[in-house]
Amino acid sequence: MRHGKKFNHLGRTADHRRAMLANLAISLIMHKRITTTLAKAKALKKYVEPLITKAKDDSTNSRRVVFSYLQNKEALKELFGVISEKVGDRPGGYTRVIKLGHRQGDAADIAFIELVDFDENMAKTPKAAAKKTRRSRKAAPKAEAAPVEEAPKAEEVKEEVAEAPATEAPAEEEAKAE
């Protein structure tokens, strides 16, 4: 029986699983977003978030502990440099898993996992102005139609067009003379 055993073994031995998660973590740190299966993305989230938390404290001991998991100097520099600066004030939740659908060959659930603070597309989208709440119809304010300005009449437009070339003509003649 597997009562209380929530750890996903991913169909691998312990050494293979440890090496695979370390490689995925290095790729995530270096590229900020990777695409993988949903099960691996969820397992990677549990693996990499404590490492990012450890990287917020830039000490020799925390560097050694994180290096024991990753075994990659470039990823360590990136994690303790760029990433720890960006996530310094965030209390947790450094990664986001977004489901993409099913893989064509074996119908495995595919997802991408990314570092939250490094997603340019989400950062550019404007935040919602106000939180939407549910209210009864009685309390909802009635929307009144704003006064609509009338469009200029055709005669006014013709007058504006007739005046415009007269002001631009001397400038064109000066350009030709030069």
JSON list of N, CA and C in Angstrom, two decimals, residues 5 38 56 99 103 109:
[
{"chain": "A", "resi": 5, "resn": "LYS", "atom": "N", "xyz": [2.23, 8.37, 0.62]},
{"chain": "A", "resi": 5, "resn": "LYS", "atom": "CA", "xyz": [3.42, 8.52, -0.21]},
{"chain": "A", "resi": 5, "resn": "LYS", "atom": "C", "xyz": [3.06, 9.36, -1.43]},
{"chain": "A", "resi": 38, "resn": "LEU", "atom": "N", "xyz": [3.99, 17.51, -17.86]},
{"chain": "A", "resi": 38, "resn": "LEU", "atom": "CA", "xyz": [3.36, 18.11, -16.68]},
{"chain": "A", "resi": 38, "resn": "LEU", "atom": "C", "xyz": [3.89, 17.49, -15.39]},
{"chain": "A", "resi": 56, "resn": "LYS", "atom": "N", "xyz": [18.62, 33.31, -2.02]},
{"chain": "A", "resi": 56, "resn": "LYS", "atom": "CA", "xyz": [18.36, 34.67, -1.54]},
{"chain": "A", "resi": 56, "resn": "LYS", "atom": "C", "xyz": [19.36, 35.07, -0.46]},
{"chain": "A", "resi": 99, "resn": "LYS", "atom": "N", "xyz": [-0.19, 24.63, -18.47]},
{"chain": "A", "resi": 99, "resn": "LYS", "atom": "CA", "xyz": [-0.46, 23.46, -19.30]},
{"chain": "A", "resi": 99, "resn": "LYS", "atom": "C", "xyz": [-0.61, 23.88, -20.76]},
{"chain": "A", "resi": 103, "resn": "ARG", "atom": "N", "xyz": [0.93, 15.87, -26.08]},
{"chain": "A", "resi": 103, "resn": "ARG", "atom": "CA", "xyz": [1.96, 15.61, -27.08]},
{"chain": "A", "resi": 103, "resn": "ARG", "atom": "C", "xyz": [1.40, 14.67, -28.13]},
{"chain": "A", "resi": 109, "resn": "ASP", "atom": "N", "xyz": [0.72, 14.81, -21.23]},
{"chain": "A", "resi": 109, "resn": "ASP", "atom": "CA", "xyz": [0.39, 16.21, -20.93]},
{"chain": "A", "resi": 109, "resn": "ASP", "atom": "C", "xyz": [1.67, 17.04, -20.96]}
]
